[in-house]
Short mmCIF file of C-alpha atoms in Angstrom, two decimals:
data_model
loop_
_atom_site.label_atom_id
_atom_site.label_comp_id
_atom_site.label_asym_id
_atom_site.label_seq_id
_atom_site.Cartn_x
_atom_site.Cartn_y
_atom_site.Cartn_z
CA MET A 1 -5.59 20.08 23.18
CA PRO A 2 -6.69 20.99 19.59
CA GLN A 3 -9.93 21.13 18.06
CA TYR A 4 -10.76 18.89 15.26
CA GLU A 5 -13.10 19.63 12.12
CA TYR A 6 -14.86 16.98 10.19
CA LYS A 7 -15.97 17.02 6.71
CA VAL A 8 -17.74 13.47 5.07
CA ILE A 9 -17.98 12.58 1.58
CA LYS A 10 -19.39 10.60 -0.11
CA ILE A 11 -18.46 8.62 -3.24
CA PRO A 12 -17.99 5.14 -5.69
CA ILE A 13 -16.10 2.76 -3.92
CA ASN A 14 -13.38 2.48 -6.64
CA GLN A 15 -13.10 6.26 -6.47
CA GLN A 16 -11.47 5.45 -2.71
CA GLN A 17 -7.86 6.02 -3.36
CA TYR A 18 -8.14 9.21 -5.17
CA TYR A 19 -9.84 11.18 -3.48
CA CYS A 20 -8.38 9.78 0.31
CA SER A 21 -4.70 10.62 -1.57
CA PHE A 22 -6.28 14.20 -3.06
CA MET A 23 -7.95 15.14 0.62
CA SER A 24 -4.53 14.64 2.70
CA CYS A 25 -3.35 17.26 0.19
CA PHE A 26 -5.03 19.68 1.48
CA GLY A 27 -4.44 18.40 5.31
CA TRP A 28 -7.51 15.87 5.73
CA GLN A 29 -7.10 12.34 7.82
CA VAL A 30 -9.47 9.69 6.88
CA GLN A 31 -10.98 8.73 10.29
CA ASN A 32 -12.86 5.99 9.07
CA MET A 33 -15.16 4.58 6.59
CA GLN A 34 -18.36 2.86 5.61
CA GLU A 35 -19.58 0.64 2.72
CA SER A 36 -23.14 1.94 2.62
CA VAL A 37 -26.22 0.46 0.54
CA ASP A 38 -28.02 3.25 -1.78
CA ARG A 39 -31.05 0.61 -3.69
CA VAL A 40 -31.83 -2.36 -4.15
CA VAL A 41 -33.83 -3.22 -7.55
CA ASN A 42 -35.40 -6.35 -7.86
CA ARG A 43 -35.90 -7.66 -11.50
CA SER A 44 -38.36 -10.74 -11.81
CA MET A 45 -38.92 -12.19 -15.68
CA GLY A 46 -41.48 -15.62 -16.24
CA PHE A 47 -41.70 -17.05 -19.01
CA SER A 48 -44.27 -19.95 -19.80
CA ASN A 49 -45.52 -21.62 -23.25
CA THR A 50 -48.06 -25.01 -23.45
CA THR A 51 -49.26 -26.22 -26.46
CA ASN A 52 -51.83 -29.35 -27.53
CA TYR A 53 -53.05 -30.56 -30.88
CA GLY A 54 -55.85 -33.17 -31.45
CA SER A 55 -58.22 -34.40 -33.92
CA PHE A 56 -61.40 -36.65 -33.31
CA ASN A 57 -62.77 -38.89 -36.30
CA ALA A 58 -66.38 -40.20 -35.76
CA ARG A 59 -68.99 -41.54 -37.50
CA THR A 60 -72.82 -41.62 -36.46
CA TYR A 61 -75.74 -44.34 -37.24
CA PHE A 62 -79.48 -43.49 -36.46
CA HIS A 63 -81.63 -46.76 -35.61
CA PRO A 64 -84.52 -46.44 -38.01
CA HIS A 65 -86.68 -48.16 -34.82
CA THR A 66 -85.33 -46.96 -32.12
CA ASN A 67 -84.07 -43.10 -32.80
CA ASN A 68 -80.96 -44.19 -31.13
CA ALA A 69 -77.57 -43.00 -32.29
CA ALA A 70 -74.08 -44.37 -31.46
CA THR A 71 -70.87 -42.82 -32.25
CA TYR A 72 -67.42 -44.59 -32.71
CA GLY A 73 -64.29 -43.21 -33.48
CA TYR A 74 -60.97 -42.54 -32.38
CA SER A 75 -58.88 -38.76 -31.02
CA ARG A 76 -55.35 -37.93 -30.39
CA ASN A 77 -53.63 -34.68 -28.65
CA HIS A 78 -50.36 -33.77 -28.59
CA GLY A 79 -48.69 -31.33 -26.27
CA TRP A 80 -45.83 -30.14 -24.47
CA GLY A 81 -44.98 -27.27 -21.85
CA SER A 82 -42.74 -24.93 -20.20
CA GLN A 83 -41.69 -22.50 -18.01
CA MET A 84 -39.01 -20.41 -17.01
CA ASN A 85 -38.58 -17.80 -13.77
CA THR A 86 -35.57 -15.51 -13.41
CA GLU A 87 -35.06 -13.15 -10.68
CA VAL A 88 -31.99 -10.15 -10.58
CA THR A 89 -30.81 -8.29 -8.23
CA ASP A 90 -29.04 -4.95 -8.81
CA VAL A 91 -27.34 -3.28 -5.26
CA GLN A 92 -26.16 -0.04 -5.97
CA SER A 93 -23.50 1.18 -2.82
CA SER A 94 -21.13 3.81 -1.83
CA LEU A 95 -18.46 4.30 0.47
CA THR A 96 -18.92 7.42 3.07
CA VAL A 97 -15.62 8.64 4.33
CA THR A 98 -15.50 10.80 7.45
CA LEU A 99 -12.09 12.87 7.11
CA PHE A 100 -10.69 15.22 10.01
CA ARG A 101 -7.88 17.52 10.55
CA ASP A 102 -7.23 20.23 13.32
CA THR A 103 -8.89 23.38 13.00
CA ALA A 104 -5.86 25.53 14.16
CA ILE A 105 -4.02 24.52 10.81
CA PRO A 106 -2.02 27.01 9.09
CA TYR A 107 -3.26 28.54 5.62
CA ARG A 108 -6.96 26.60 6.60
CA GLY A 109 -8.64 29.53 4.33
CA GLU A 110 -6.70 29.44 1.38
CA LEU A 111 -6.15 25.22 1.48
CA ASP A 112 -10.14 25.75 2.02
CA ALA A 113 -9.87 27.94 -1.30
CA VAL A 114 -7.67 25.18 -3.31
CA GLU A 115 -9.65 22.48 -2.13
CA LYS A 116 -13.09 23.85 -3.49
CA ARG A 117 -10.84 24.35 -7.29
CA PHE A 118 -9.83 20.48 -6.45
CA PHE A 119 -13.36 19.76 -6.01
CA ALA A 120 -14.48 21.80 -9.11
CA ALA A 121 -11.89 20.17 -11.55
CA THR A 122 -12.76 15.94 -10.68
CA PRO A 123 -15.68 15.26 -11.91
CA ALA A 124 -14.54 16.57 -15.95
CA TYR A 125 -10.80 14.22 -15.14
CA LEU A 126 -13.31 11.22 -13.68
CA ASN A 127 -15.31 12.06 -16.57
CA ARG A 128 -12.00 11.43 -18.93
CA CYS A 129 -10.88 8.44 -17.33
CA LYS A 130 -13.80 6.23 -18.49
CA GLN A 131 -12.14 6.30 -21.88
CA LYS A 132 -9.68 3.31 -22.72
CA ASP A 133 -6.66 4.68 -23.62
CA ARG A 134 -5.11 6.52 -20.73
CA SER A 135 -1.28 6.12 -22.01
CA GLN A 136 -1.20 9.85 -21.90
CA GLU A 137 -2.89 10.81 -18.95
CA GLU A 138 -0.06 12.80 -17.28
CA GLN A 139 -0.50 15.45 -20.70
CA TRP A 140 -4.67 15.22 -20.09
CA PRO A 141 -5.41 19.15 -19.39
CA GLU A 142 -7.56 17.91 -16.81
CA ARG A 143 -5.19 15.57 -14.91
CA LYS A 144 -3.17 18.86 -14.79
CA ALA A 145 -5.67 20.60 -13.09
CA VAL A 146 -6.44 18.77 -10.19
CA ASN A 147 -2.86 18.02 -9.86
CA ALA A 148 -2.08 22.04 -9.73
CA CYS A 149 -4.66 21.83 -6.67
CA ALA A 150 -2.67 18.94 -5.05
CA SER A 151 0.76 21.00 -5.56
CA GLU A 152 -0.25 23.90 -4.30
CA GLY A 153 -2.19 22.19 -1.18
CA LYS A 154 1.08 20.20 -0.34
CA ALA A 155 3.04 23.63 -0.68
CA LEU A 156 0.39 25.27 1.81
CA LEU A 157 1.02 22.64 4.19
CA ALA A 158 4.73 22.14 3.69
CA ARG A 159 4.70 26.32 4.63
CA GLY A 160 2.46 26.41 7.81
CA LYS A 161 4.66 23.54 8.70
CA LYS A 162 7.78 25.79 8.84
CA GLN A 163 6.09 28.63 10.30
CA ALA A 164 4.87 26.17 13.48
CA GLN A 165 8.60 25.06 13.57
CA LYS A 166 9.89 28.49 13.74
CA GLN A 167 7.39 29.81 16.31
CA VAL A 168 8.57 26.45 18.38
CA THR A 169 12.05 28.03 18.27
CA ALA A 170 11.71 31.45 19.22
CA GLN A 171 9.38 30.32 21.89
CA LYS A 172 12.32 28.69 23.62
CA PRO A 173 14.96 30.12 25.69
CA ILE A 174 18.33 30.83 23.69
CA GLN A 175 21.25 32.00 26.53
CA THR A 176 20.82 33.20 30.12
CA GLN A 177 22.39 35.69 31.48
CA THR A 178 24.47 35.70 35.48
CA SER A 179 25.49 38.52 37.24
CA THR A 180 29.73 37.31 35.88
CA ASN A 181 29.68 35.83 32.85
CA THR A 182 27.27 35.37 29.77
CA THR A 183 26.77 31.68 28.50
CA VAL A 184 24.26 29.69 26.27
CA GLN A 185 22.28 27.31 28.20
CA GLU A 186 19.79 24.18 26.78
CA GLN A 187 16.90 24.11 28.23
CA PRO A 188 16.77 22.03 31.18
CA PRO A 189 15.40 18.61 31.18
CA ALA A 190 11.88 18.07 32.45
CA GLN A 191 11.67 17.27 36.07
CA ILE A 192 10.40 13.84 36.75
CA PRO A 193 7.32 13.95 38.66
CA SER A 194 7.53 11.81 41.75
CA GLU A 195 4.16 10.18 41.08
CA PRO A 196 4.25 7.07 39.38
CA PRO A 197 3.38 7.33 35.47
CA THR A 198 -0.63 5.60 34.46
CA ALA A 199 -2.07 5.57 31.19
CA VAL A 200 -5.07 4.00 29.93
CA ILE A 201 -6.24 3.78 25.84
CA ARG A 202 -10.00 4.44 26.14
CA GLU A 203 -10.65 3.94 22.47
CA MET A 204 -9.34 2.01 19.59
CA GLU A 205 -10.72 2.34 16.45
CA VAL A 206 -9.66 0.90 13.25
CA THR A 207 -10.07 1.10 9.57
CA GLN A 208 -9.39 -0.82 6.63
CA ASN A 209 -7.78 -0.63 3.17
CA VAL A 210 -7.16 3.46 3.75
CA PHE A 211 -4.81 5.41 1.32
CA GLN A 212 -2.20 6.91 2.38
CA SER A 213 0.74 9.07 -0.13
CA ASP A 214 -1.08 5.56 -2.47
CA GLN A 215 -0.76 3.10 -0.54
CA PRO A 216 -3.22 1.11 0.91
CA GLY A 217 -2.92 0.56 4.69
CA LEU A 218 -4.31 -0.36 8.05
CA GLN A 219 -5.26 3.31 10.23
CA ILE A 220 -5.39 2.59 13.98
CA ARG A 221 -6.90 5.71 16.27
CA LEU A 222 -6.32 5.61 19.60
CA ASN A 223 -8.09 7.85 22.38
CA PHE A 224 -5.39 7.25 25.68
CA ASN A 225 -4.97 9.96 28.37
CA ILE A 226 -1.74 9.62 30.48
CA LYS A 227 -0.84 11.33 34.07
CA ASN A 228 2.03 12.46 35.38
CA ARG A 229 4.58 12.53 32.72
CA LYS A 230 3.90 16.45 31.99
CA GLY A 231 7.30 17.30 29.21
CA ILE A 232 8.27 13.90 29.24
CA GLN A 233 8.63 11.73 25.88
CA GLY A 234 6.32 9.16 25.39
CA ARG A 235 5.56 6.27 22.57
CA ALA A 236 2.47 5.00 21.41
CA VAL A 237 3.38 1.34 19.13
CA ALA A 238 1.28 -1.22 17.72
CA TYR A 239 2.95 -4.45 17.22
CA PHE A 240 1.91 -7.00 14.76
CA PHE A 241 1.75 -10.70 15.23
CA ASP A 242 0.36 -13.95 12.83
CA GLU A 243 -2.33 -16.09 14.42
CA ASP A 244 -0.38 -18.12 16.58
CA HIS A 245 0.89 -14.70 17.96
CA GLN A 246 4.31 -15.45 17.14
CA PRO A 247 5.70 -11.59 15.42
CA LEU A 248 6.37 -11.02 12.31
CA GLN A 249 9.11 -10.48 11.13
CA ASP A 250 10.04 -7.23 9.56
CA VAL A 251 11.95 -7.04 6.19
CA ASN A 252 13.06 -3.92 4.35
CA GLN A 253 14.29 -2.46 7.73
CA ARG A 254 11.71 0.30 8.22
CA PHE A 255 8.42 -0.15 10.43
CA LYS A 256 10.16 -2.44 12.74
CA THR A 257 11.12 -2.87 16.35
CA ALA A 258 14.84 -2.53 17.65
CA ASP A 259 15.15 -5.72 17.30
CA GLY A 260 13.37 -6.10 14.05
CA LYS A 261 9.76 -7.31 14.48
CA VAL A 262 6.54 -5.34 12.08
CA SER A 263 5.15 -2.64 14.23
CA VAL A 264 4.21 0.89 13.72
CA GLY A 265 4.25 4.45 15.97
CA SER A 266 5.50 7.90 16.75
CA THR A 267 6.50 10.00 19.83
CA PHE A 268 4.52 12.35 21.59
CA ARG A 269 5.25 15.22 25.01
CA PRO A 270 1.98 15.71 27.00
CA GLY A 271 1.40 19.40 28.14
CA PHE A 272 0.31 18.86 30.90
CA GLU A 273 0.04 16.49 33.99
CA ASP A 274 -3.12 14.54 32.87
CA SER A 275 -2.50 14.86 29.33
CA TYR A 276 -6.07 13.60 26.66
CA TYR A 277 -5.54 13.08 23.04
CA ASN A 278 -8.14 12.32 20.93
CA ASN A 279 -7.73 10.81 17.40
CA TYR A 280 -4.72 9.96 17.34
CA ILE A 281 -3.28 8.20 14.46
CA LEU A 282 -1.47 5.35 13.40
CA PHE A 283 -0.79 4.78 9.64
CA LEU A 284 1.14 1.18 8.48
CA PRO A 285 0.89 0.53 5.28
CA TYR A 286 -0.41 -3.23 3.93
CA SER A 287 3.43 -3.66 2.42
CA GLU A 288 5.25 -3.29 5.30
CA LEU A 289 3.30 -6.93 7.03
CA ASP A 290 6.13 -8.43 4.60
CA GLN A 291 4.21 -11.45 3.63
CA LYS A 292 3.77 -13.89 0.85
CA ASP A 293 0.59 -13.28 -1.63
CA GLY A 294 -2.08 -15.51 -0.06
CA GLU A 295 -4.94 -15.06 2.69
CA TYR A 296 -3.75 -14.59 6.35
CA ARG A 297 -5.70 -13.97 9.80
CA LEU A 298 -3.35 -11.21 11.75
CA VAL A 299 -3.41 -9.44 15.03
CA PHE A 300 -2.00 -6.55 16.29
CA ASN A 301 -1.87 -4.60 19.92
CA ALA A 302 -1.59 -0.92 21.35
CA LYS A 303 0.82 -0.07 24.23
CA ILE A 304 1.91 2.92 25.18
CA TYR A 305 5.21 3.24 26.34
CA ASP A 306 7.08 5.11 28.74
CA GLU A 307 10.72 6.86 27.36
CA ILE A 308 11.92 7.29 31.44
CA THR A 309 11.43 4.19 33.13
CA LYS A 310 11.02 1.78 30.06
CA THR A 311 7.56 0.71 30.46
CA PHE A 312 4.89 -0.36 28.67
CA LEU A 313 1.97 1.60 31.05
CA THR A 314 -1.02 -0.15 29.07
CA THR A 315 -1.81 -2.47 26.18
CA SER A 316 -4.83 -2.52 24.40
CA PRO A 317 -6.93 -5.86 23.85
CA ASP A 318 -5.56 -7.76 20.98
CA PHE A 319 -7.14 -7.14 17.59
CA SER A 320 -7.84 -9.28 14.66
CA PHE A 321 -8.17 -9.10 10.96
CA ARG A 322 -8.01 -10.77 8.06
CA TYR A 323 -5.61 -9.85 5.41
CA THR A 324 -5.19 -11.20 1.40
CA GLN A 325 -2.54 -10.38 -0.66
CA ASN A 326 -2.44 -11.56 -4.53
CA GLY A 327 0.56 -9.61 -6.33
CA LYS A 328 0.23 -5.92 -6.23
CA ASN A 329 -3.42 -6.35 -4.65
CA MET A 330 -3.29 -5.93 -0.99
CA ARG A 331 -6.79 -6.25 0.95
CA GLY A 332 -7.53 -6.27 4.94
CA GLU A 333 -11.04 -6.88 6.58
CA ASN A 334 -11.89 -6.59 10.14
CA ILE A 335 -12.34 -9.73 12.08
CA SER A 336 -12.77 -7.75 16.04
CA SER A 337 -15.06 -4.87 16.03
CA PRO A 338 -13.83 -1.85 14.19
CA THR A 339 -13.97 0.29 17.54
CA VAL A 340 -12.46 -1.42 20.49
CA LYS A 341 -13.17 0.11 24.24
CA THR A 342 -10.15 -0.74 26.38
CA ALA A 343 -9.99 -0.59 30.18
CA PRO A 344 -6.37 0.59 31.67
CA VAL A 345 -3.45 -1.91 32.44
CA LYS A 346 -1.38 -1.95 35.00
CA PRO A 347 2.24 -1.44 33.48
CA SER A 348 5.03 -4.06 33.06
CA LYS A 349 7.81 -4.82 34.04
CA PRO A 350 10.96 -2.88 33.07
CA ALA A 351 11.54 -3.95 29.37
CA VAL A 352 15.49 -4.02 27.93
CA LYS A 353 16.98 -0.68 26.37
CA PRO A 354 15.78 0.22 23.10
CA GLN A 355 19.50 0.69 21.21
CA GLN A 356 17.80 2.78 18.36
CA LYS A 357 15.03 4.91 17.58
CA PRO A 358 12.50 2.39 16.24
CA ALA A 359 9.58 1.46 18.96
CA PRO A 360 10.64 -0.53 21.62
CA SER A 361 10.23 -4.49 21.45
CA PRO A 362 7.82 -6.35 23.52
CA GLN A 363 8.70 -9.24 25.75
CA VAL A 364 8.03 -12.07 23.63
CA LYS A 365 9.88 -15.19 22.58
CA PRO A 366 11.83 -15.04 19.03
CA VAL A 367 10.92 -17.28 16.70
CA VAL A 368 11.69 -17.98 13.01
CA PRO A 369 9.56 -16.27 10.86
CA LYS A 370 7.78 -18.64 8.56
CA ARG A 371 8.79 -19.21 4.85
CA PRO A 372 6.74 -20.76 1.79
CA SER A 373 8.26 -23.68 0.96
CA PHE A 374 10.28 -23.49 -2.22
CA LYS A 375 7.52 -25.22 -4.49
CA GLU A 376 4.98 -22.56 -3.67
CA TYR A 377 7.31 -20.08 -4.12
CA SER A 378 8.57 -21.44 -7.42
CA ALA A 379 4.66 -21.70 -8.36
CA THR A 380 4.46 -17.94 -7.63
CA PHE A 381 7.14 -17.48 -9.24
CA CYS A 382 6.32 -19.03 -12.45
CA LYS A 383 2.83 -17.44 -12.30
CA ASN A 384 4.67 -14.05 -11.86
CA TYR A 385 6.64 -14.57 -15.39
CA GLY A 386 4.00 -16.15 -17.25
CA TRP A 387 5.56 -19.44 -17.38
CA ASP A 388 2.41 -21.87 -18.13
CA VAL A 389 4.96 -24.67 -20.05
CA LEU A 390 8.10 -25.64 -18.46
CA THR A 391 10.57 -26.15 -21.21
CA GLU A 392 14.05 -27.62 -20.59
CA ASP A 393 16.01 -23.82 -19.91
CA ARG A 394 13.27 -23.42 -17.69
CA LYS A 395 14.03 -26.27 -15.78
CA VAL A 396 17.17 -25.95 -15.74
CA PHE A 397 16.51 -22.31 -14.23
CA LEU A 398 14.37 -23.45 -11.61
CA GLU A 399 16.45 -25.88 -10.10
CA GLY A 400 19.15 -23.47 -9.63
CA LEU A 401 16.72 -20.91 -8.64
CA LYS A 402 16.03 -23.59 -5.59
CA VAL A 403 19.90 -23.67 -4.78
CA TRP A 404 19.50 -19.78 -4.26
CA TYR A 405 15.92 -20.22 -2.14
CA LYS A 406 17.88 -22.51 0.06
CA ASP A 407 20.80 -19.69 1.20
CA TYR A 408 20.86 -17.45 -1.19
CA SER A 409 23.69 -19.17 -2.80
CA ASN A 410 26.25 -18.67 -5.77
CA GLU A 411 26.11 -22.34 -6.72
CA SER A 412 22.51 -21.02 -8.44
CA LEU A 413 24.88 -19.43 -10.95
CA LYS A 414 26.18 -22.07 -12.61
CA TYR A 415 22.38 -23.24 -13.19
CA PHE A 416 21.50 -19.81 -14.77
CA ARG A 417 24.46 -19.67 -17.04
CA LYS A 418 23.20 -22.98 -18.42
CA ALA A 419 19.70 -21.85 -18.93
CA LEU A 420 20.76 -19.15 -20.37
CA ASP A 421 22.98 -21.19 -23.26
CA LEU A 422 20.09 -22.82 -23.95
CA ASN A 423 17.81 -20.04 -24.18
CA PRO A 424 19.95 -16.35 -24.52
CA LYS A 425 16.74 -15.25 -25.85
CA GLU A 426 14.99 -15.02 -22.02
CA PRO A 427 15.67 -11.60 -20.33
CA THR A 428 15.23 -13.40 -16.81
CA TYR A 429 18.08 -15.30 -17.17
CA TRP A 430 19.91 -11.69 -17.31
CA SER A 431 18.58 -9.76 -15.03
CA TRP A 432 19.19 -12.81 -12.73
CA ILE A 433 23.01 -13.87 -13.64
CA ASN A 434 23.14 -9.85 -13.27
CA GLN A 435 22.08 -9.41 -9.74
CA GLN A 436 25.38 -11.87 -8.43
CA LEU A 437 28.22 -9.69 -11.05
CA GLN A 438 30.18 -7.36 -9.79
CA SER A 439 29.59 -3.55 -11.46
CA ASP A 440 32.86 -4.29 -13.51
CA GLU A 441 32.25 -7.32 -13.95
CA SER A 442 28.41 -6.73 -15.10
CA ILE A 443 29.27 -4.46 -17.76
CA PRO A 444 30.63 -6.85 -20.75
CA PHE A 445 27.95 -9.43 -19.71
CA LEU A 446 24.90 -6.64 -20.77
CA GLN A 447 26.57 -5.36 -23.40
CA LYS A 448 27.00 -9.18 -24.76
CA GLY A 449 23.03 -9.53 -23.80
CA LEU A 450 22.39 -6.18 -25.57
CA LYS A 451 23.47 -8.32 -28.62
CA GLU A 452 20.49 -10.62 -28.04
CA LEU A 453 18.34 -8.82 -27.49
CA PRO A 454 19.03 -5.17 -28.77
CA ASN A 455 17.59 -2.45 -26.74
CA ASP A 456 15.58 -4.51 -23.79
CA PRO A 457 15.18 -1.63 -21.78
CA SER A 458 15.48 -3.28 -18.74
CA LEU A 459 19.34 -4.90 -19.52
CA LEU A 460 20.16 -1.14 -20.59
CA PHE A 461 19.17 -0.09 -17.49
CA SER A 462 20.84 -1.98 -15.31
CA LEU A 463 23.80 -1.10 -18.25
CA GLY A 464 23.82 2.22 -17.10
CA ILE A 465 23.11 1.78 -13.48
CA ALA A 466 26.74 -0.36 -14.26
CA TYR A 467 28.41 2.35 -15.70
CA VAL A 468 26.98 4.78 -12.78
CA LYS A 469 28.77 2.66 -10.00
CA THR A 470 32.28 2.28 -11.88
CA THR A 471 31.46 6.80 -12.18
CA LYS A 472 31.50 6.27 -16.13
CA LEU A 473 29.05 8.73 -16.79
CA ASP A 474 29.72 9.44 -20.43
CA ASP A 475 28.88 6.03 -21.48
CA ALA A 476 25.76 5.57 -18.72
CA ARG A 477 24.56 9.17 -20.28
CA LYS A 478 24.67 7.62 -23.99
CA ILE A 479 22.61 4.92 -22.25
CA ALA A 480 19.97 7.14 -21.03
CA SER A 481 19.74 8.52 -24.46
CA GLU A 482 18.48 5.20 -25.90
CA LEU A 483 15.81 4.89 -23.06
CA ALA A 484 14.62 8.15 -23.77
CA GLY A 485 12.35 7.47 -26.38
CA ALA A 486 10.55 4.56 -25.17
CA GLU A 487 7.19 4.45 -24.55
CA GLU A 488 6.45 2.00 -21.65
CA ASN A 489 5.54 4.51 -18.54
CA SER A 490 8.59 1.81 -16.77
CA SER A 491 10.84 2.72 -19.23
CA LYS A 492 10.58 6.38 -18.99
CA MET A 493 10.44 5.63 -15.01
CA ASN A 494 14.02 4.33 -15.59
CA TYR A 495 15.71 6.72 -17.92
CA TYR A 496 14.56 9.16 -14.85
CA ILE A 497 15.80 7.42 -12.41
CA LEU A 498 19.38 7.11 -14.69
CA LEU A 499 19.95 10.51 -14.75
CA GLY A 500 18.68 11.63 -11.12
CA MET A 501 21.60 8.14 -10.67
CA ILE A 502 24.19 10.48 -12.77
CA ALA A 503 23.58 14.11 -11.39
CA GLU A 504 24.03 12.46 -7.89
CA ALA A 505 26.96 11.11 -8.50
CA GLN A 506 28.31 14.64 -9.72
CA LYS A 507 27.32 15.86 -6.52
CA ASP A 508 24.42 17.89 -8.62
CA TYR A 509 21.59 16.79 -5.70
CA LYS A 510 19.03 19.17 -6.47
CA THR A 511 19.08 18.06 -9.90
CA ALA A 512 19.04 14.86 -8.80
CA LEU A 513 15.74 15.08 -7.01
CA LYS A 514 13.91 16.74 -9.44
CA CYS A 515 14.85 13.17 -11.44
CA TYR A 516 13.88 11.37 -9.16
CA ASN A 517 10.36 13.25 -8.72
CA THR A 518 9.99 12.89 -12.30
CA ALA A 519 10.68 9.65 -12.46
CA ASP A 520 7.83 8.91 -9.70
CA LYS A 521 5.13 10.52 -12.04
CA PHE A 522 5.43 7.09 -14.53
CA ARG A 523 4.84 4.99 -11.50
CA ASP A 524 2.73 2.00 -11.07
CA PRO A 525 0.56 3.51 -7.76
CA GLU A 526 0.83 -0.43 -7.11
CA SER A 527 3.92 -1.24 -7.68
CA PHE A 528 6.35 -1.23 -5.24
CA ASP A 529 7.95 2.37 -4.31
CA ILE A 530 11.65 2.60 -5.11
CA ILE A 531 11.92 5.96 -5.88
CA LYS A 532 11.48 7.13 -2.38
CA TYR A 533 14.42 5.13 -1.34
CA TYR A 534 16.20 7.35 -4.10
CA LYS A 535 15.15 10.46 -2.71
CA LYS A 536 15.86 9.61 0.69
CA ASN A 537 19.44 8.25 0.21
CA CYS A 538 20.26 11.65 -1.58
CA GLN A 539 18.17 14.04 0.61
CA ASP A 540 20.80 12.59 3.26
CA LEU A 541 23.57 13.48 0.97
CA MET A 542 22.53 17.16 0.83
CA LYS A 543 22.49 17.30 4.58
CA GLN A 544 26.29 16.32 4.71
CA LYS A 545 26.90 18.35 2.12
CA LYS A 546 25.66 21.74 3.90
#
């Protein structure tokens, strides 16, 4: 089993994403995080004031015979008083992050050297980040210094991975000879043991708000062992449910089971009859929970699945956590204890054979996923677009949006067009209508829109895409040249995406990938990462070409 080395760093909470993302470039993974209070300062401020004013007037009379005196007079006293006491408490806290990596990682010495340069360059970069104007951040020499360290670390990791793959390939028997002829044979499959398989999840640790590839998410660390499965593939999977224990429905077909429920998993192949796995990591980005804005109580459990018998060998207890989403801000908070000790569970009954590589589905009753009401959806929509006042054209548009939200019907198009007639200066209407048009219909429509809204970046980008889809590449290049001078990062990103699409249409996949990588530099880290889909499609086309 691999041996691990550990590193503990103590950082301000607002630098969590920065450090976690960059440390992964040197082979480190987050094991756990803990917020600690470094200093508590109590300050007490008090104020009091009392004022008195008074006077006494008197006349004294002495009797000539008795020597007695009598005093007559009056007095007055006006006064006021006040007292104020304020107590102020300042709490200074930090984040302690524990990271780990395999001690046998290739190029470990070189990675350590690059990591030292990264830590040396970091203070200057973080100090410059305090300034208000960060529009030219990518051009800062301080940013280039830390980026260079990250790029070098990633290159070393990629080289080490390729080297390890070559070693594995070299160890596999390629051919066998007999006395009569020479034939090429595949390595025989692992023999299935006569003893039934067993597995135990001994410990499960959950860490929230971990950043991986600049995405916040939930990290599950499993410690488990499995018996009687040497050389046979298994799978560790986590399944996610709502508070009623109904499975969450997947939307984008990425982290899912064979029947489209949210899950995350990976395969393993034990090397011994009794194999132990420590620090087995599963990571699910929060965006893959596919929830609307709001606060949710969610549940997951982890299972070990046997690919031969198609059964779940063991299941962890349910783990509850609170998930909050507000636009691009996503955050999790553990409700259950972060570390869960588990007990052996008997294997379940055979499950239905999965039809594809995604994780097998647990045996649960199918359920229609909950969906926000249109009232909730439209309220969020208006908030995102800054529609504080509902004008006549916006009311008409929302009528169409209601039709669309019901069953995604094209009947909504007539409402959208009516809203556009009432207010042709609203870019939202042009974009929503364009989404329902074919590419050949889209071109004249967007050209008309640019007459109303000259040089609108979103309309220009949409028109460029339409030109690419209709193979009008010269026209697409003209659109790209118009986007080239834009100052906003979003427009720069669209410019390089469009160049990549043009290169891809010409089957120049290497240039396309370079353009997509450049576009990624201008993407808002908290926005939906659409660029990775362009990259994946381009890489798939490159493989087909080969």
